[in-house]
PDB file of C-alpha atoms in Angstrom:
ATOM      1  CA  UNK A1388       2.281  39.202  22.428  1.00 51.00           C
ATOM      2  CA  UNK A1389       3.683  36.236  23.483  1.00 73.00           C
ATOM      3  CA  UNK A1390       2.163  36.211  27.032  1.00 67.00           C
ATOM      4  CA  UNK A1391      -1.071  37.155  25.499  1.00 71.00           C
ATOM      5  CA  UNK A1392      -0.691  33.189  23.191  1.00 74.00           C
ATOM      6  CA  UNK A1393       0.403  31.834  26.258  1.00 71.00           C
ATOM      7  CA  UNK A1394      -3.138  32.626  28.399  1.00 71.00           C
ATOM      8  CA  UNK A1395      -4.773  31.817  24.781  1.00 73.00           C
ATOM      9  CA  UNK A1396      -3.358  28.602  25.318  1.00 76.00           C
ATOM     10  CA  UNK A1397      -3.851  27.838  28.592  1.00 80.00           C
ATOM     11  CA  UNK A1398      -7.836  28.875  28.563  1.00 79.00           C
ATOM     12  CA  UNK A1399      -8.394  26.586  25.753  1.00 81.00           C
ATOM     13  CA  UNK A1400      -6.663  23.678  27.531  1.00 82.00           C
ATOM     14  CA  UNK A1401      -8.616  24.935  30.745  1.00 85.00           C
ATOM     15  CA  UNK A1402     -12.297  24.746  28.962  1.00 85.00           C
ATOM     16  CA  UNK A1403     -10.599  21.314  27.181  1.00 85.00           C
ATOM     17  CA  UNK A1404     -10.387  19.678  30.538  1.00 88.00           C
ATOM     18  CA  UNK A1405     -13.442  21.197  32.373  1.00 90.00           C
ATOM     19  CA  UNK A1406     -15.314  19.657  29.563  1.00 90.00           C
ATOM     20  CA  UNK A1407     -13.864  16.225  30.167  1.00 92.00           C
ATOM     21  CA  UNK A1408     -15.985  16.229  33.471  1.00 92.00           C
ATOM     22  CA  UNK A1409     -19.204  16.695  31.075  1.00 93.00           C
ATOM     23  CA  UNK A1410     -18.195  14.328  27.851  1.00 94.00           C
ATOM     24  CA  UNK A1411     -15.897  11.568  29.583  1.00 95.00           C
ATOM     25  CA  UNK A1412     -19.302  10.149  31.277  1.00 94.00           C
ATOM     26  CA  UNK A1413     -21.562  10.703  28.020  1.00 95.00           C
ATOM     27  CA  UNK A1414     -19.232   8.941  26.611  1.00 95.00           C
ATOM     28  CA  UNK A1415     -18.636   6.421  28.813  1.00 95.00           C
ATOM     29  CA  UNK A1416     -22.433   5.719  28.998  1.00 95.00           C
ATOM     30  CA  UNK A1417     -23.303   5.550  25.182  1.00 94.00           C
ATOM     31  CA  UNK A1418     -20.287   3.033  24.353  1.00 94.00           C
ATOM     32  CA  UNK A1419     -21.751   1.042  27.164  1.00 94.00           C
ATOM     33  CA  UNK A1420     -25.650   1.215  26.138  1.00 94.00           C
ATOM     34  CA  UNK A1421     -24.604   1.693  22.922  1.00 94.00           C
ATOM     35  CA  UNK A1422     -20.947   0.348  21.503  1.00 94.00           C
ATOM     36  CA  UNK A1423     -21.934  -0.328  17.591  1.00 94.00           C
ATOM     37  CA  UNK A1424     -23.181   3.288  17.281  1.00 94.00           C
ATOM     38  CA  UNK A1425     -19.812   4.716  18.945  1.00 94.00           C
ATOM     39  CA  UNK A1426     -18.109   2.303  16.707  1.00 93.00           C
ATOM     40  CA  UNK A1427     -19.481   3.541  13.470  1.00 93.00           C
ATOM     41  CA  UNK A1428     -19.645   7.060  14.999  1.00 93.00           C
ATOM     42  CA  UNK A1429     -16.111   6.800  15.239  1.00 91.00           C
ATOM     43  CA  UNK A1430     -15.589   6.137  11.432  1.00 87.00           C
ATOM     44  CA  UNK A1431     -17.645   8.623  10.245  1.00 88.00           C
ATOM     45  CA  UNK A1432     -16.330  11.044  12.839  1.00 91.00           C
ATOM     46  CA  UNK A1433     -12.453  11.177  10.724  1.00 89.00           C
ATOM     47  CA  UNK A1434     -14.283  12.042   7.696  1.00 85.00           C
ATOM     48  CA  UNK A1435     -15.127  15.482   9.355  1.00 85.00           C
ATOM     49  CA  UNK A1436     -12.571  18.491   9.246  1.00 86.00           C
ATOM     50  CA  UNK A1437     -10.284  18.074  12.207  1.00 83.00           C
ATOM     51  CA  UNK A1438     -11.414  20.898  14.289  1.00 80.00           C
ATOM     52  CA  UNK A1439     -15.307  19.236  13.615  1.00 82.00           C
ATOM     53  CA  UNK A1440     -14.406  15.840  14.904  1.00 89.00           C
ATOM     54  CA  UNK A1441     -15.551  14.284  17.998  1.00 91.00           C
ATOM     55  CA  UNK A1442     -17.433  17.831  18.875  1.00 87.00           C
ATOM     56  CA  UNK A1443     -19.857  15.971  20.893  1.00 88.00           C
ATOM     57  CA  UNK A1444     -17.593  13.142  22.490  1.00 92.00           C
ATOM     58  CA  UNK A1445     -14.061  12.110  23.343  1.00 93.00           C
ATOM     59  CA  UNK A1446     -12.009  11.262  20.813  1.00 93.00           C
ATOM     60  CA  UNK A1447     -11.462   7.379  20.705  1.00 94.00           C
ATOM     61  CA  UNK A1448      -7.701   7.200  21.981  1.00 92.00           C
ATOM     62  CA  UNK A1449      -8.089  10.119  24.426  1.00 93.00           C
ATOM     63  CA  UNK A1450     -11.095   7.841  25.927  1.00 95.00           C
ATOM     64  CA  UNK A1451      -9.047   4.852  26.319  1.00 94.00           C
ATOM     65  CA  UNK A1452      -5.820   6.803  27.889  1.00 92.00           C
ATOM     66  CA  UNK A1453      -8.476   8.776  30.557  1.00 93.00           C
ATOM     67  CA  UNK A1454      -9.945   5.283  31.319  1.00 94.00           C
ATOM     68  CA  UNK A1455      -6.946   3.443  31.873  1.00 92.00           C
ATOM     69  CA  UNK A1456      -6.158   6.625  34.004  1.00 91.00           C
ATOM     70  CA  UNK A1457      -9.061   5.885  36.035  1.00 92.00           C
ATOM     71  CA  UNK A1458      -8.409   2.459  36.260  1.00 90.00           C
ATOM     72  CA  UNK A1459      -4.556   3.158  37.409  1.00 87.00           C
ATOM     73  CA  UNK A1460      -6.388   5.011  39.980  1.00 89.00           C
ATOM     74  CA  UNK A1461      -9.316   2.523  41.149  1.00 90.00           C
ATOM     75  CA  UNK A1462      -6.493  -0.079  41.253  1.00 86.00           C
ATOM     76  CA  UNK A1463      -4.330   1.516  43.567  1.00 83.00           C
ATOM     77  CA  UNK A1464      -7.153   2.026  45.879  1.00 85.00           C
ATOM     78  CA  UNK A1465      -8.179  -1.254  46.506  1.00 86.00           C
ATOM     79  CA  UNK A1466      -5.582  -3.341  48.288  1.00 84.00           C
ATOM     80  CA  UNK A1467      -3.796  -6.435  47.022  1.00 71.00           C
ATOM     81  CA  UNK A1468      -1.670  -9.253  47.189  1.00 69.00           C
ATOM     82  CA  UNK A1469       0.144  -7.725  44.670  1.00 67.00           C
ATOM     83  CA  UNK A1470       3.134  -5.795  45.553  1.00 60.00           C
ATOM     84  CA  UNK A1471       3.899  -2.599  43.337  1.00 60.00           C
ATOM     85  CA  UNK A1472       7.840  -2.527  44.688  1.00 57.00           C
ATOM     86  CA  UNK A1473       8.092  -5.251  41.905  1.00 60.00           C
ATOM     87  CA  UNK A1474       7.873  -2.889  39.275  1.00 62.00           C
ATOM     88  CA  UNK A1475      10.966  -1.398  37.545  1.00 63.00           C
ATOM     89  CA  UNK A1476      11.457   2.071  39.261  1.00 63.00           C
ATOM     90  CA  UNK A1477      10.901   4.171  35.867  1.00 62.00           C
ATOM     91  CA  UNK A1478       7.212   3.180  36.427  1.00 63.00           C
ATOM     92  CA  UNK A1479       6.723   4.254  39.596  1.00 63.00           C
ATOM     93  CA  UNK A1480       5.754   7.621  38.024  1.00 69.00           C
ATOM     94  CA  UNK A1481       2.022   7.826  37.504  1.00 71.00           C
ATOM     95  CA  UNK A1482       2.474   9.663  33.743  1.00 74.00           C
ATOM     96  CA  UNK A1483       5.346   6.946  32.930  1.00 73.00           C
ATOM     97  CA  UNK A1484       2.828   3.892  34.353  1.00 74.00           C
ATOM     98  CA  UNK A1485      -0.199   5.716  32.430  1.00 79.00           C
ATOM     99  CA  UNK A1486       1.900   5.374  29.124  1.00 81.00           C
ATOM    100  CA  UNK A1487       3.003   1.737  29.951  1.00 81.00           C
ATOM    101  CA  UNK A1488      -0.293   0.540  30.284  1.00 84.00           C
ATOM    102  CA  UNK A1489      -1.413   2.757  27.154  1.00 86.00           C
ATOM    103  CA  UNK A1490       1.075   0.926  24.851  1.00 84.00           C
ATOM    104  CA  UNK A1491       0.153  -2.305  26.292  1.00 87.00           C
ATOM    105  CA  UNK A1492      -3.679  -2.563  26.505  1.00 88.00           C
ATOM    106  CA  UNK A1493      -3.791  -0.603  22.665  1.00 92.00           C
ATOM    107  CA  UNK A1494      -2.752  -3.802  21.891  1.00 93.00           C
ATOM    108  CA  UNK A1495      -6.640  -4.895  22.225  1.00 94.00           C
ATOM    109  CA  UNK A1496      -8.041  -2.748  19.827  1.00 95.00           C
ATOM    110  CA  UNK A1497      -5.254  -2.756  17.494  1.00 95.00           C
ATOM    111  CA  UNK A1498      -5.730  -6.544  16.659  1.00 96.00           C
ATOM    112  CA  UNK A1499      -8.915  -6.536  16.305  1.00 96.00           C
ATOM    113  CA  UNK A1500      -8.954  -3.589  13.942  1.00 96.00           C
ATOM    114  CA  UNK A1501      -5.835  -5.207  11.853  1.00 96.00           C
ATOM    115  CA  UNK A1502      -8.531  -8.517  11.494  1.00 96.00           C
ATOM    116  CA  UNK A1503     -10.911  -6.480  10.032  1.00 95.00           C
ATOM    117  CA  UNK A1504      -8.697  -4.766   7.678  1.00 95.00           C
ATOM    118  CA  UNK A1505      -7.352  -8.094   6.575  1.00 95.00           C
ATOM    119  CA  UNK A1506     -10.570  -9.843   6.038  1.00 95.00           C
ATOM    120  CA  UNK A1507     -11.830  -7.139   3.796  1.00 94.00           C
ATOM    121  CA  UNK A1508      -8.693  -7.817   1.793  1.00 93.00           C
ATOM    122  CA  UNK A1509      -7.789  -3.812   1.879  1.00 92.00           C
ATOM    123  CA  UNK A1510      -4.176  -2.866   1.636  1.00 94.00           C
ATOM    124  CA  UNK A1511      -2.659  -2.331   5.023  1.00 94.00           C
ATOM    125  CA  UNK A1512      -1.805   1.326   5.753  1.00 95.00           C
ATOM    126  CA  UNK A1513      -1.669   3.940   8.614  1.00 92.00           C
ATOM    127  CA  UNK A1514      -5.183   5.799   6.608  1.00 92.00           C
ATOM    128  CA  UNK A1515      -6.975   1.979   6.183  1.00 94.00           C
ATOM    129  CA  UNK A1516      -5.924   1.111  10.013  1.00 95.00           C
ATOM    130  CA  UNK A1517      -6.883   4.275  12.223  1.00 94.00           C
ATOM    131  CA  UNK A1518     -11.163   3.895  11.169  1.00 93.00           C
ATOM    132  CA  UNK A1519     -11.166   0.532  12.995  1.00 95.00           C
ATOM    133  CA  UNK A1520      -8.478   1.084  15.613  1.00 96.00           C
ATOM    134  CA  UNK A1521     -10.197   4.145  16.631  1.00 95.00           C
ATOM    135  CA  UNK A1522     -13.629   1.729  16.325  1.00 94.00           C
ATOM    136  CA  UNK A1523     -12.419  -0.205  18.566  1.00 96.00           C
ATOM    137  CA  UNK A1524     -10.486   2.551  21.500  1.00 95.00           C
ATOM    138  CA  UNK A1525     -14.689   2.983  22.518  1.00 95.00           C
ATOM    139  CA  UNK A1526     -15.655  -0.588  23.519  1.00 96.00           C
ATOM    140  CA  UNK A1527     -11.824  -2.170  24.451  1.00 95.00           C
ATOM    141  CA  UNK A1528     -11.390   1.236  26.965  1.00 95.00           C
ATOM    142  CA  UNK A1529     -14.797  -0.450  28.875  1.00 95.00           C
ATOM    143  CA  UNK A1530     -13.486  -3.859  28.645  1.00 96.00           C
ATOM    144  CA  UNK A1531     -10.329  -2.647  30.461  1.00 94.00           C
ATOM    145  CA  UNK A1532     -11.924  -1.060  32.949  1.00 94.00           C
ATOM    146  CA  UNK A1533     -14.436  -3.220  34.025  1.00 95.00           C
ATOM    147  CA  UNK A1534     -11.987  -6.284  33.417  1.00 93.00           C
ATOM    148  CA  UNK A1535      -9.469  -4.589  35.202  1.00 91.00           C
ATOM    149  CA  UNK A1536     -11.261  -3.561  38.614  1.00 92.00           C
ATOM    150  CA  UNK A1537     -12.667  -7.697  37.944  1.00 93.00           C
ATOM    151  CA  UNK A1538      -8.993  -8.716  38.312  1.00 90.00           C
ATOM    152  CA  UNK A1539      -8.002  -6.438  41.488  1.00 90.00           C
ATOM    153  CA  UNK A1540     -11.019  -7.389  43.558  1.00 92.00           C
ATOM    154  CA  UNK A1541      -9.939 -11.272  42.910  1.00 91.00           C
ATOM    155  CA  UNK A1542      -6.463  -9.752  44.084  1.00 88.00           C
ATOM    156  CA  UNK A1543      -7.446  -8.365  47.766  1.00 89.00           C
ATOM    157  CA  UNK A1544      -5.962 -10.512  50.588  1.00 87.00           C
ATOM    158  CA  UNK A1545      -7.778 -13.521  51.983  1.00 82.00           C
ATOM    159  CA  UNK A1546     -10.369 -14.003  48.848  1.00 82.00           C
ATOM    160  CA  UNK A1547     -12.240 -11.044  50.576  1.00 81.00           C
ATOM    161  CA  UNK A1548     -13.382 -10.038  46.790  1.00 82.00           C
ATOM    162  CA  UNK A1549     -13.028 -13.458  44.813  1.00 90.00           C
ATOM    163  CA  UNK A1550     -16.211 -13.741  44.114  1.00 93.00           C
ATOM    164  CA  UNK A1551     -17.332  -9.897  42.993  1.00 94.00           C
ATOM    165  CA  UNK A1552     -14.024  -9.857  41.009  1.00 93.00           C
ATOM    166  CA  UNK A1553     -14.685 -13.153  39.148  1.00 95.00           C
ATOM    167  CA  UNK A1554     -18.429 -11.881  37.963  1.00 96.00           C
ATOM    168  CA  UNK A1555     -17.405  -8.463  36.820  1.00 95.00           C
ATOM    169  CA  UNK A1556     -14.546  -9.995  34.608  1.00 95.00           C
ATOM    170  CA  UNK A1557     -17.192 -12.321  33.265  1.00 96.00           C
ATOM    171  CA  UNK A1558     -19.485  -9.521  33.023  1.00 96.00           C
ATOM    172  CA  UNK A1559     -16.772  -7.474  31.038  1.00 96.00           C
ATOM    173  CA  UNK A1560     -15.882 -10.501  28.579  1.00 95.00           C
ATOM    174  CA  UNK A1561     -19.538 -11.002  28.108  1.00 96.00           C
ATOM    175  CA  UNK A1562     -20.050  -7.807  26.982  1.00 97.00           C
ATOM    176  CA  UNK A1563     -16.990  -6.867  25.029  1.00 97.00           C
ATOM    177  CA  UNK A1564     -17.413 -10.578  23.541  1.00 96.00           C
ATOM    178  CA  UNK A1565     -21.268  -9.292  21.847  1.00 96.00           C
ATOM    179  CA  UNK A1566     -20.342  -6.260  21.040  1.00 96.00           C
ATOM    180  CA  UNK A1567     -17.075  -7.591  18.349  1.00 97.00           C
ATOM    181  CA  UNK A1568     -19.376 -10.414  17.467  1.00 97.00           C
ATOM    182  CA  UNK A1569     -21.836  -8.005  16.193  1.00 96.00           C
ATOM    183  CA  UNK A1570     -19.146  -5.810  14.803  1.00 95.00           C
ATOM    184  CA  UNK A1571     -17.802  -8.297  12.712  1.00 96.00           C
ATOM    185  CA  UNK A1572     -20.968  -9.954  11.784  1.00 96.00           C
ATOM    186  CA  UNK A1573     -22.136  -6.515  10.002  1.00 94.00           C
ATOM    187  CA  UNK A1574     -19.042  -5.027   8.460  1.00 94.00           C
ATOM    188  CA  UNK A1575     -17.539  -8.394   7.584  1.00 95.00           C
ATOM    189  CA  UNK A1576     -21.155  -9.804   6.539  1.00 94.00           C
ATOM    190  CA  UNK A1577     -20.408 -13.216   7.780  1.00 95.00           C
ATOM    191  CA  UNK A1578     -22.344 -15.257   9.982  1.00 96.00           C
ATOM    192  CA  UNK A1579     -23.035 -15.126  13.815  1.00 95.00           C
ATOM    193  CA  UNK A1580     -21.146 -18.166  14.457  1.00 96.00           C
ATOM    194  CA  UNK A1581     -17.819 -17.207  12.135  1.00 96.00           C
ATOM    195  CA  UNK A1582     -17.636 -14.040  14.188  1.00 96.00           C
ATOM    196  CA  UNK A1583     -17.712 -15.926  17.749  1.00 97.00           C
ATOM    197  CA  UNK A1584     -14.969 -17.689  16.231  1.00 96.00           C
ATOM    198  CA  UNK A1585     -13.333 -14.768  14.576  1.00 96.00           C
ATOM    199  CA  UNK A1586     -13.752 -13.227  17.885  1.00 96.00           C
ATOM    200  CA  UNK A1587     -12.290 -15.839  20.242  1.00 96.00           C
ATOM    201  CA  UNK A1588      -9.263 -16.599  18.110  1.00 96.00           C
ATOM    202  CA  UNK A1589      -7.735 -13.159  17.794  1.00 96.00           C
ATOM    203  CA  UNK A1590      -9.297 -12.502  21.817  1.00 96.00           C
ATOM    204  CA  UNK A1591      -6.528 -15.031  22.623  1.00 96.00           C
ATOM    205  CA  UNK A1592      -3.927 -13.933  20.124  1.00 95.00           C
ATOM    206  CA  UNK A1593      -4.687 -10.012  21.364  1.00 94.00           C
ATOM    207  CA  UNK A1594      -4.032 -11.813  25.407  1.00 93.00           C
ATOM    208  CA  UNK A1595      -0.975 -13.273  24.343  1.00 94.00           C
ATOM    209  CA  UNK A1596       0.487 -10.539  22.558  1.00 93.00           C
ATOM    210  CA  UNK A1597      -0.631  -8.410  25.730  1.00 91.00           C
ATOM    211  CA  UNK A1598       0.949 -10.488  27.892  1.00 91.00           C
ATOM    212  CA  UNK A1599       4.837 -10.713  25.173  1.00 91.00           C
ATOM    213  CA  UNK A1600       4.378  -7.076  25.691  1.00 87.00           C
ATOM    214  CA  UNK A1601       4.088  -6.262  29.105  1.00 82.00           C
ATOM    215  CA  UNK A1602       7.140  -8.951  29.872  1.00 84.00           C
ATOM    216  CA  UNK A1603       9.153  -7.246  27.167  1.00 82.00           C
ATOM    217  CA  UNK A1604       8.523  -3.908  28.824  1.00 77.00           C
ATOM    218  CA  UNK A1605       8.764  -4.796  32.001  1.00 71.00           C
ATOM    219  CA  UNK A1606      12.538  -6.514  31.154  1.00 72.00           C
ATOM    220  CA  UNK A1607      13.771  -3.722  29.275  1.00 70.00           C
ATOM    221  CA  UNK A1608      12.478  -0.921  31.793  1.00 64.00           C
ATOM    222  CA  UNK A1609      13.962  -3.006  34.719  1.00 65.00           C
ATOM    223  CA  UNK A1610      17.437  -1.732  33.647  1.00 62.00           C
ATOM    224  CA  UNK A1611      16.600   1.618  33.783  1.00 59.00           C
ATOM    225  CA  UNK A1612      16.181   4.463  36.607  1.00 53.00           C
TER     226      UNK A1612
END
């Protein structure tokens, strides 16, 4: 009986990943064409029963943690002046670096969502925080990405990739940049120019709190092996 669970189990984790290969790019696609219907789709996907939600896409953090996945993965193929002996040795595990980087770019949305929350004066909780933080997993796991493979083509030796790097990560700023504009233009009802600002502002807090994090990590993981 218990053998029998265990193949129940591993089928349905088998289908679960074979359908990544189908849903990870429609997803990927429609948050880029798309990113204020996969915001709101994300809302009004949590008011569904659990085993309803996110039928017909990845769920918001699952996208982000499979993109930052690819990411690890498109970064370690493209050489750089960067040398990855510099990082404590706990990380040198792909699963251990995946979670790392997890933590510390979930920073991005997770700003951005508590702004929301605070400018529609609603009582902070874990219930009034996951609609917007899971709002936000869709666009920030594109801005990552994009961003991301930006900053390791301006890494390659020599300058070979300066150039490419520099437009992508203006490309991705660009882009994530409209898409909270617009966000908090229509559920904050203010006015195009109070969400650039609102937008810029906690951009640079979410960078700097990004970049506490990653040194905090990256001291306290040093010790360990």
């Amino acid at each position: 009986m218990d053998f029998m669970k265990l193949l129940k189990s591993l089928e349905e984790l088998l289908y679960e990943v074979v359908s990544w290969l189908i849903f990870y790019p429609l997803t990927i696609r429609r948050s880029l064409v798309n990113p204020l219907y996969m915001m709101r789709y994300a809302d009004e996907e949590l008011a569904d029963k659990p085993q309803d939600q996110y039928d017909d896409m990845l769920s918001p953090p699952l996208f982000l943690l499979l993109t930052l996945l690819l990411a690890q993965s498109i970064s370690h193929a493209i050489p750089s002046l960067y040398d990855d002996s510099t990082l404590p040795p706990i990380l040198s595990s792909t699963a251990n670096l995946l979670i790392a980087r997890g933590v510390i770019f979930s920073v991005l949305p997770l700003v951005m969502a508590v702004t929301l929350v605070r400018r529609k004066k609603i009582r902070l909780t874990r219930e009034t925080l996951r609609p917007p933080f899971y709002s936000q997993c869709y666009v920030a796991a594109l801005f990552v990405l994009v961003a991301g493979i930006g900053l390791d083509l301006m890494l390659i030796p020599h300058q070979a990739g300066l150039t490419t790097g520099a437009i992508l990560f203006a490309a991705a700023v660009t882009w994530y940049g409209q898409a909270e504009v617009r966000w908090f233009k229509r559920d904050l009802h203010i006015t195009t120019a109070a969400s650039i600002g609102l937008f810029v502002t906690r951009f640079l807090v979410a960078l700097i709190v990004i970049l506490v994090v990653a040194l905090a990590l990256g001291l306290t993981l040093k010790s360990w092996k």
